[in-house]
Amino acid sequence: MNYQLDYLDQLESEAIYIMREVAGQFERPALLFSGGKDSITLVRLAEKAFRPGKFPFPLVHIDTGHNFQEALDFRDSLVKKLDEKLVVRHVADTIKEKKLTEPVGKFASRNALQTYTLLDVIEEFKFDALIGGARRDEEKARAKERIFSVRDEFGQWDPKRQRPELWNIYNGKIQKGENVRAFPISNWTELDVWNYIRREKMELPSIYFAHERECIEYQGQLIATSPFIKREAGDKILKKKVRYRTVGDMTCTAAVESEATAIDDIVNEIIATNISERGETRIDDKVSEAAMEDRKKNGYF
Amino acid sequence: MDILRFITAGSVDDGKSTLIGRLLYDSKSIMVDQIDAIKSHGKNKLNGTLDLSLITDGLRAEREQGITIDVAYKYFSTPKRKFIIADAPGHIQYTRNMVTGASNANLAIILIDARNGVEEQTMRHTLIASLIGIPHIVVAINKMDLVGYSQDVFNNIVIDYTAATKSLNLKEVKYIPLSALLGDNIVDRSTNMPWYESDPLLHYLETVKIQNDINYTDARMPVQYVIRPQTEKLHDYRGYAGKIMSGGYKRGDAVTVLPSGLESKIKAIESGGVEVAEAYALQSVVLHLEDDIDVSRGDVIVKSENKPIVSQDLEVMMCWMDTKPLLPGNKYFLQSNSKVVRSMVKEIEYKLNVNTLEKQFASEEIRLNDVFKATIKTSSPIAFDSYKKLRSSGSAILIDETSNVTVAACMIQ
């Protein structure tokens, strides 16, 4: 008989293993859920890891207030179906409480401010581990991060002081106040995620599929018009058929022109593309060459 | 399609980053925007041509110093395989990173600069690959363009390497002459070296047989988590969740739980929430037992006919990974799969000179990057196999009890 596991089965099994290690090693874990395809994949993996039991962790969403409504609606319906606990904390509240300064500019993004809300929610619930959907193929700072990544009490990542991570042994021992960020789909690529979504027949927010949308064309990228974006006289407003390759904030995620209305079409487009996921869709990573490295060091996911 | 995990070992000057960059570039895994980022990089060393080594540079600290300070993971696919590269730096002080990268690898590419031949670091990298038990080794003799694509140079390095590594009993070694910079023998067979009639690197990576790297004989499943819904409907549900590290299980198999030694039978196996009749290595499953016996995280479920060793005394090869030296008599946590016990390093038998492969018996302090043989006593019995037989149940790490840092990699003899 053929024992060989298909590569998607291998990736799935590794991710389930990592989730169960988190559940086995920590007292108060949580799963960071954004409503994007990577965290939706994590939820499917959690079902495979823990059903028929309940998840040994709540889902946590840091709501920037700049989300796509479609992603929020999807989140709520998914949580209802799952019958699991969801914790939502709002960046807007943190801004008020901590008197933080809102970023300004045309595409003023609260992406960096999320970190404050995240650290507060960790403190509030005394979370000792947070499961996240980051992948190493996304970005070069992520490519260096461990699967169990220890953060100090300020949530900071120190790339030079990472623990060696050997075999499948994950050292989750931490001091009080520290926490671990755990990344079960570290070894998945964007295409792996899409192939898995297709295989598992998973549902996704509608914005991942081609739809008509009013966009501003800005430096070659298409940004959806929304109340969160400062409209200017010279803006070129277009109606385009687009889909989203990643789902972040409306202020920092660009759409891609597409006719892909079904999952097969999307997989084919991803195979054919010559631009990386972040490069095509993220406005915030281009600011400096070390943008992600800096944010991670400051407690970002 | 399956997955090949490999590591590349070589020093800054061997062209390791260029080789990885070349593999990614030629397999079309580098996207336009990433190439743009390289082009805009101020330090493009070669005038006009793309410096492929910049693809693997990750952190600002590395770009500033022009070095690689940690293991970086890179991904590419061909229609035949998905590849995961652990890019580990080759400096002396970073042996621990190579060990880290090597621990999950099926294959190691050891780079040799054709101009320099077998060097100290070649020996160090090969020793680590052999200690970690990487099943397949590719000796990539790079920069052939700088030695006039000479067959003699290649042959002499093959002879030297074979002789120098004879004592290591390497299982499978493939020698490939190449130029990462110019792309010779990377994807296509080089026209500059018609005397080399075997596979170019990528083709070899796509076709090297790795099915036999997994052990399907010795059934071992460490319990990670016990699923007990305790709802009205699932009142008696009690499932042992874990990943089958080796071997396989069928419904009805007689099993033993270790270290307790309690026996039972497999009542049911679930995979992804679906009941299956059998399951095998690398699958994450839930096992149900016939009897209501005490099983918890850290236990290993094995077939009763094929048991591992259960003991408190271990003989191990170790690589020390902490800046704090090993203090004899110090206590550490020992973690092996999901089991954590307290332990003490008792005796250091010898230290291995990683450059000459000689054993040094004089008692010296064990410091960062040292490879040595020692005995460990654990506070309670643990179940294990020899690392040579089963990588997954013969491996462990030591954790400093006060700093929580992983301080050593252990390969149980």
Short mmCIF file of N, CA, C and O in Angstrom, two decimals, chain A residues 16-105:
data_model
loop_
_atom_site.label_atom_id
_atom_site.label_comp_id
_atom_site.label_asym_id
_atom_site.label_seq_id
_atom_site.Cartn_x
_atom_site.Cartn_y
_atom_site.Cartn_z
N ILE A 16 -1.48 20.85 12.66
CA ILE A 16 -2.29 20.30 13.75
C ILE A 16 -1.38 19.98 14.94
O ILE A 16 -1.70 20.27 16.09
N TYR A 17 -0.23 19.41 14.62
CA TYR A 17 0.74 19.07 15.67
C TYR A 17 1.14 20.32 16.46
O TYR A 17 1.17 20.31 17.70
N ILE A 18 1.41 21.40 15.75
CA ILE A 18 1.83 22.65 16.41
C ILE A 18 0.70 23.19 17.29
O ILE A 18 0.91 23.60 18.42
N MET A 19 -0.54 23.15 16.77
CA MET A 19 -1.68 23.63 17.56
C MET A 19 -1.85 22.81 18.83
O MET A 19 -2.15 23.35 19.90
N ARG A 20 -1.69 21.51 18.70
CA ARG A 20 -1.85 20.66 19.89
C ARG A 20 -0.70 20.89 20.88
O ARG A 20 -0.90 20.77 22.10
N GLU A 21 0.48 21.22 20.37
CA GLU A 21 1.57 21.57 21.29
C GLU A 21 1.21 22.82 22.07
O GLU A 21 1.49 22.93 23.27
N VAL A 22 0.62 23.79 21.39
CA VAL A 22 0.20 25.02 22.09
C VAL A 22 -0.82 24.66 23.17
O VAL A 22 -0.70 25.08 24.32
N ALA A 23 -1.81 23.85 22.79
CA ALA A 23 -2.85 23.47 23.74
C ALA A 23 -2.27 22.69 24.92
O ALA A 23 -2.70 22.85 26.06
N GLY A 24 -1.26 21.85 24.64
CA GLY A 24 -0.67 21.02 25.68
C GLY A 24 0.29 21.77 26.59
O GLY A 24 0.45 21.41 27.75
N GLN A 25 0.94 22.80 26.05
CA GLN A 25 1.99 23.46 26.83
C GLN A 25 1.54 24.72 27.56
O GLN A 25 2.21 25.17 28.49
N PHE A 26 0.45 25.35 27.11
CA PHE A 26 0.11 26.65 27.69
C PHE A 26 -1.21 26.62 28.43
O PHE A 26 -2.09 25.81 28.16
N GLU A 27 -1.33 27.53 29.40
CA GLU A 27 -2.54 27.57 30.19
C GLU A 27 -3.60 28.46 29.58
O GLU A 27 -4.78 28.18 29.68
N ARG A 28 -3.18 29.56 28.94
CA ARG A 28 -4.15 30.51 28.41
C ARG A 28 -3.81 30.92 26.99
O ARG A 28 -3.40 32.06 26.74
N PRO A 29 -3.94 30.01 26.06
CA PRO A 29 -3.67 30.38 24.68
C PRO A 29 -4.86 31.10 24.03
O PRO A 29 -5.96 31.11 24.60
N ALA A 30 -4.62 31.69 22.89
CA ALA A 30 -5.68 32.32 22.10
C ALA A 30 -5.31 32.19 20.63
O ALA A 30 -4.14 31.99 20.29
N LEU A 31 -6.31 32.28 19.78
CA LEU A 31 -6.04 32.25 18.34
C LEU A 31 -6.40 33.61 17.75
O LEU A 31 -7.52 34.07 17.91
N LEU A 32 -5.42 34.25 17.15
CA LEU A 32 -5.67 35.57 16.57
C LEU A 32 -6.38 35.40 15.25
O LEU A 32 -5.87 34.77 14.33
N PHE A 33 -7.56 36.00 15.17
CA PHE A 33 -8.42 35.80 14.02
C PHE A 33 -8.73 37.15 13.36
O PHE A 33 -9.21 38.07 14.02
N SER A 34 -8.42 37.24 12.08
CA SER A 34 -8.62 38.52 11.41
C SER A 34 -9.77 38.48 10.40
O SER A 34 -10.21 39.51 9.92
N GLY A 35 -10.23 37.29 10.07
CA GLY A 35 -11.23 37.18 9.02
C GLY A 35 -10.59 36.99 7.65
O GLY A 35 -11.29 36.89 6.65
N GLY A 36 -9.28 36.96 7.62
CA GLY A 36 -8.57 36.71 6.36
C GLY A 36 -8.40 35.21 6.12
O GLY A 36 -8.66 34.39 7.00
N LYS A 37 -7.93 34.87 4.91
CA LYS A 37 -7.88 33.45 4.53
C LYS A 37 -6.94 32.63 5.39
O LYS A 37 -7.20 31.46 5.66
N ASP A 38 -5.84 33.25 5.86
CA ASP A 38 -4.88 32.49 6.67
C ASP A 38 -5.47 32.13 8.03
O ASP A 38 -5.31 31.02 8.52
N SER A 39 -6.18 33.09 8.64
CA SER A 39 -6.76 32.75 9.94
C SER A 39 -7.98 31.86 9.79
O SER A 39 -8.28 31.06 10.69
N ILE A 40 -8.67 31.96 8.67
CA ILE A 40 -9.78 31.03 8.43
C ILE A 40 -9.23 29.61 8.27
O ILE A 40 -9.81 28.63 8.74
N THR A 41 -8.07 29.51 7.63
CA THR A 41 -7.39 28.22 7.52
C THR A 41 -7.01 27.69 8.91
O THR A 41 -7.18 26.50 9.20
N LEU A 42 -6.53 28.57 9.77
CA LEU A 42 -6.19 28.15 11.14
C LEU A 42 -7.40 27.57 11.86
O LEU A 42 -7.29 26.58 12.59
N VAL A 43 -8.56 28.19 11.65
CA VAL A 43 -9.77 27.71 12.30
C VAL A 43 -10.11 26.29 11.82
O VAL A 43 -10.44 25.41 12.61
N ARG A 44 -9.97 26.08 10.50
CA ARG A 44 -10.23 24.74 9.98
C ARG A 44 -9.26 23.72 10.61
O ARG A 44 -9.65 22.62 11.00
N LEU A 45 -8.00 24.13 10.74
CA LEU A 45 -7.00 23.24 11.33
C LEU A 45 -7.32 22.97 12.81
O LEU A 45 -7.12 21.86 13.31
N ALA A 46 -7.82 23.99 13.49
CA ALA A 46 -8.19 23.82 14.90
C ALA A 46 -9.34 22.82 15.03
O ALA A 46 -9.37 22.01 15.95
N GLU A 47 -10.27 22.89 14.09
CA GLU A 47 -11.36 21.91 14.12
C GLU A 47 -10.81 20.50 13.98
O GLU A 47 -11.21 19.58 14.67
N LYS A 48 -9.84 20.36 13.07
CA LYS A 48 -9.27 19.03 12.86
C LYS A 48 -8.45 18.58 14.07
O LYS A 48 -8.33 17.40 14.35
N ALA A 49 -7.87 19.54 14.77
CA ALA A 49 -7.01 19.19 15.91
C ALA A 49 -7.82 18.84 17.15
O ALA A 49 -7.39 17.99 17.94
N PHE A 50 -8.99 19.48 17.35
CA PHE A 50 -9.64 19.38 18.66
C PHE A 50 -11.07 18.84 18.66
O PHE A 50 -11.61 18.54 19.71
N ARG A 51 -11.71 18.73 17.51
CA ARG A 51 -13.07 18.20 17.51
C ARG A 51 -13.05 16.72 17.83
O ARG A 51 -12.08 16.05 17.48
N PRO A 52 -14.08 16.18 18.48
CA PRO A 52 -15.36 16.82 18.83
C PRO A 52 -15.30 17.70 20.07
O PRO A 52 -16.33 18.17 20.52
N GLY A 53 -14.11 17.92 20.63
CA GLY A 53 -14.02 18.81 21.79
C GLY A 53 -14.13 20.26 21.37
O GLY A 53 -14.13 20.57 20.18
N LYS A 54 -14.21 21.15 22.36
CA LYS A 54 -14.20 22.59 22.10
C LYS A 54 -12.76 23.01 21.85
O LYS A 54 -11.81 22.35 22.28
N PHE A 55 -12.58 24.14 21.18
CA PHE A 55 -11.23 24.68 21.06
C PHE A 55 -10.71 25.02 22.47
O PHE A 55 -11.46 25.58 23.27
N PRO A 56 -9.46 24.70 22.74
CA PRO A 56 -8.94 25.06 24.06
C PRO A 56 -8.50 26.53 24.11
O PRO A 56 -7.63 26.89 24.91
N PHE A 57 -9.05 27.35 23.26
CA PHE A 57 -8.70 28.78 23.25
C PHE A 57 -9.82 29.57 22.60
O PHE A 57 -10.57 29.04 21.77
N PRO A 58 -9.94 30.85 22.97
CA PRO A 58 -10.91 31.71 22.28
C PRO A 58 -10.29 32.25 20.99
O PRO A 58 -9.06 32.20 20.81
N LEU A 59 -11.12 32.74 20.08
CA LEU A 59 -10.62 33.51 18.95
C LEU A 59 -10.55 34.97 19.39
O LEU A 59 -11.42 35.44 20.11
N VAL A 60 -9.50 35.66 18.98
CA VAL A 60 -9.35 37.06 19.36
C VAL A 60 -9.22 37.89 18.09
O VAL A 60 -8.39 37.59 17.23
N HIS A 61 -10.05 38.90 17.99
CA HIS A 61 -9.94 39.78 16.82
C HIS A 61 -9.60 41.20 17.29
O HIS A 61 -10.30 41.76 18.13
N ILE A 62 -8.53 41.74 16.77
CA ILE A 62 -8.18 43.14 17.02
C ILE A 62 -8.81 43.94 15.90
O ILE A 62 -8.36 43.89 14.75
N ASP A 63 -9.86 44.66 16.23
CA ASP A 63 -10.63 45.38 15.22
C ASP A 63 -10.09 46.80 15.09
O ASP A 63 -10.19 47.60 16.01
N THR A 64 -9.53 47.09 13.95
CA THR A 64 -8.94 48.42 13.74
C THR A 64 -10.02 49.46 13.45
O THR A 64 -9.73 50.65 13.46
N GLY A 65 -11.22 49.01 13.15
CA GLY A 65 -12.26 49.95 12.74
C GLY A 65 -12.18 50.27 11.25
O GLY A 65 -13.00 51.00 10.72
N HIS A 66 -11.17 49.73 10.60
CA HIS A 66 -11.00 49.98 9.17
C HIS A 66 -11.21 48.70 8.35
O HIS A 66 -10.66 48.55 7.27
N ASN A 67 -11.95 47.78 8.90
CA ASN A 67 -12.12 46.49 8.22
C ASN A 67 -13.11 46.57 7.07
O ASN A 67 -13.95 47.45 7.01
N PHE A 68 -13.00 45.60 6.22
CA PHE A 68 -14.04 45.40 5.22
C PHE A 68 -15.26 44.81 5.93
O PHE A 68 -15.11 43.85 6.70
N GLN A 69 -16.42 45.38 5.67
CA GLN A 69 -17.64 44.88 6.31
C GLN A 69 -17.84 43.40 6.00
O GLN A 69 -18.27 42.61 6.85
N GLU A 70 -17.49 43.01 4.77
CA GLU A 70 -17.68 41.61 4.37
C GLU A 70 -16.88 40.67 5.27
O GLU A 70 -17.33 39.56 5.59
N ALA A 71 -15.69 41.12 5.67
CA ALA A 71 -14.84 40.28 6.53
C ALA A 71 -15.45 40.17 7.93
O ALA A 71 -15.42 39.12 8.55
N LEU A 72 -16.02 41.28 8.42
CA LEU A 72 -16.64 41.26 9.75
C LEU A 72 -17.88 40.36 9.76
O LEU A 72 -18.08 39.57 10.69
N ASP A 73 -18.69 40.48 8.71
CA ASP A 73 -19.88 39.64 8.63
C ASP A 73 -19.50 38.17 8.57
O ASP A 73 -20.11 37.33 9.22
N PHE A 74 -18.46 37.89 7.80
CA PHE A 74 -18.01 36.51 7.68
C PHE A 74 -17.54 35.99 9.04
O PHE A 74 -17.87 34.88 9.44
N ARG A 75 -16.77 36.83 9.74
CA ARG A 75 -16.27 36.46 11.07
C ARG A 75 -17.43 36.05 11.98
O ARG A 75 -17.40 34.99 12.61
N ASP A 76 -18.46 36.89 12.02
CA ASP A 76 -19.56 36.63 12.94
C ASP A 76 -20.34 35.37 12.57
O ASP A 76 -20.72 34.60 13.45
N SER A 77 -20.53 35.16 11.29
CA SER A 77 -21.28 33.96 10.92
C SER A 77 -20.45 32.70 11.15
O SER A 77 -20.96 31.66 11.57
N LEU A 78 -19.14 32.80 10.94
CA LEU A 78 -18.27 31.64 11.18
C LEU A 78 -18.26 31.27 12.67
O LEU A 78 -18.40 30.10 13.04
N VAL A 79 -18.10 32.29 13.51
CA VAL A 79 -18.04 32.04 14.95
C VAL A 79 -19.35 31.41 15.44
O VAL A 79 -19.35 30.52 16.29
N LYS A 80 -20.45 31.86 14.87
CA LYS A 80 -21.74 31.32 15.25
C LYS A 80 -21.83 29.83 14.88
O LYS A 80 -22.26 29.00 15.66
N LYS A 81 -21.38 29.53 13.67
CA LYS A 81 -21.40 28.13 13.22
C LYS A 81 -20.49 27.27 14.09
O LYS A 81 -20.80 26.13 14.40
N LEU A 82 -19.34 27.82 14.46
CA LEU A 82 -18.37 27.06 15.24
C LEU A 82 -18.82 26.83 16.67
O LEU A 82 -18.41 25.88 17.31
N ASP A 83 -19.63 27.77 17.16
CA ASP A 83 -20.00 27.77 18.56
C ASP A 83 -18.76 27.85 19.45
O ASP A 83 -18.56 27.06 20.37
N GLU A 84 -17.91 28.80 19.14
CA GLU A 84 -16.70 29.04 19.94
C GLU A 84 -16.72 30.49 20.43
O GLU A 84 -17.46 31.32 19.92
N LYS A 85 -15.87 30.77 21.39
CA LYS A 85 -15.84 32.11 21.98
C LYS A 85 -15.01 33.07 21.12
O LYS A 85 -13.93 32.72 20.66
N LEU A 86 -15.55 34.27 20.93
CA LEU A 86 -14.81 35.30 20.19
C LEU A 86 -14.64 36.52 21.09
O LEU A 86 -15.59 36.99 21.70
N VAL A 87 -13.41 37.00 21.18
CA VAL A 87 -13.12 38.23 21.91
C VAL A 87 -12.78 39.30 20.88
O VAL A 87 -11.90 39.08 20.05
N VAL A 88 -13.48 40.44 20.90
CA VAL A 88 -13.15 41.52 19.99
C VAL A 88 -12.71 42.73 20.81
O VAL A 88 -13.38 43.10 21.77
N ARG A 89 -11.60 43.30 20.45
CA ARG A 89 -11.16 44.53 21.09
C ARG A 89 -10.88 45.55 19.99
O ARG A 89 -10.34 45.20 18.93
N HIS A 90 -11.23 46.80 20.28
CA HIS A 90 -11.19 47.83 19.24
C HIS A 90 -10.01 48.77 19.40
O HIS A 90 -9.77 49.29 20.49
N VAL A 91 -9.32 48.99 18.31
CA VAL A 91 -8.20 49.93 18.32
C VAL A 91 -8.70 51.33 18.68
O VAL A 91 -8.03 52.09 19.39
N ALA A 92 -9.92 51.66 18.23
CA ALA A 92 -10.48 52.98 18.52
C ALA A 92 -10.54 53.23 20.03
O ALA A 92 -10.26 54.33 20.50
N ASP A 93 -10.89 52.18 20.79
CA ASP A 93 -10.95 52.33 22.26
C ASP A 93 -9.56 52.57 22.84
O ASP A 93 -9.40 53.37 23.75
N THR A 94 -8.58 51.84 22.30
CA THR A 94 -7.21 52.03 22.79
C THR A 94 -6.74 53.45 22.51
O THR A 94 -6.08 54.07 23.35
N ILE A 95 -7.09 53.92 21.33
CA ILE A 95 -6.67 55.28 20.97
C ILE A 95 -7.23 56.28 21.97
O ILE A 95 -6.53 57.18 22.45
N LYS A 96 -8.51 56.09 22.33
CA LYS A 96 -9.16 56.99 23.29
C LYS A 96 -8.51 56.87 24.67
O LYS A 96 -8.11 57.85 25.27
N GLU A 97 -8.41 55.64 25.15
CA GLU A 97 -7.89 55.41 26.50
C GLU A 97 -6.47 55.88 26.67
O GLU A 97 -6.10 56.48 27.67
N LYS A 98 -5.65 55.56 25.68
CA LYS A 98 -4.22 55.83 25.84
C LYS A 98 -3.82 57.14 25.20
O LYS A 98 -2.63 57.47 25.17
N LYS A 99 -4.82 57.86 24.69
CA LYS A 99 -4.55 59.13 24.02
C LYS A 99 -3.46 58.97 22.94
O LYS A 99 -2.51 59.72 22.87
N LEU A 100 -3.61 57.92 22.15
CA LEU A 100 -2.64 57.68 21.07
C LEU A 100 -2.91 58.67 19.94
O LEU A 100 -4.02 59.19 19.80
N THR A 101 -1.91 58.92 19.17
CA THR A 101 -2.05 59.83 18.04
C THR A 101 -2.44 59.04 16.80
O THR A 101 -1.74 58.08 16.44
N GLU A 102 -3.53 59.42 16.21
CA GLU A 102 -3.95 58.75 14.98
C GLU A 102 -3.00 59.14 13.86
O GLU A 102 -2.62 60.30 13.74
N PRO A 103 -2.62 58.18 13.04
CA PRO A 103 -1.76 58.53 11.91
C PRO A 103 -2.53 59.42 10.93
O PRO A 103 -3.76 59.37 10.89
N VAL A 104 -1.80 60.22 10.21
CA VAL A 104 -2.45 61.09 9.23
C VAL A 104 -1.99 60.71 7.83
O VAL A 104 -1.08 59.89 7.66
N GLY A 105 -2.59 61.32 6.84
CA GLY A 105 -2.17 61.06 5.47
C GLY A 105 -3.32 60.53 4.66
O GLY A 105 -4.42 60.29 5.18
#
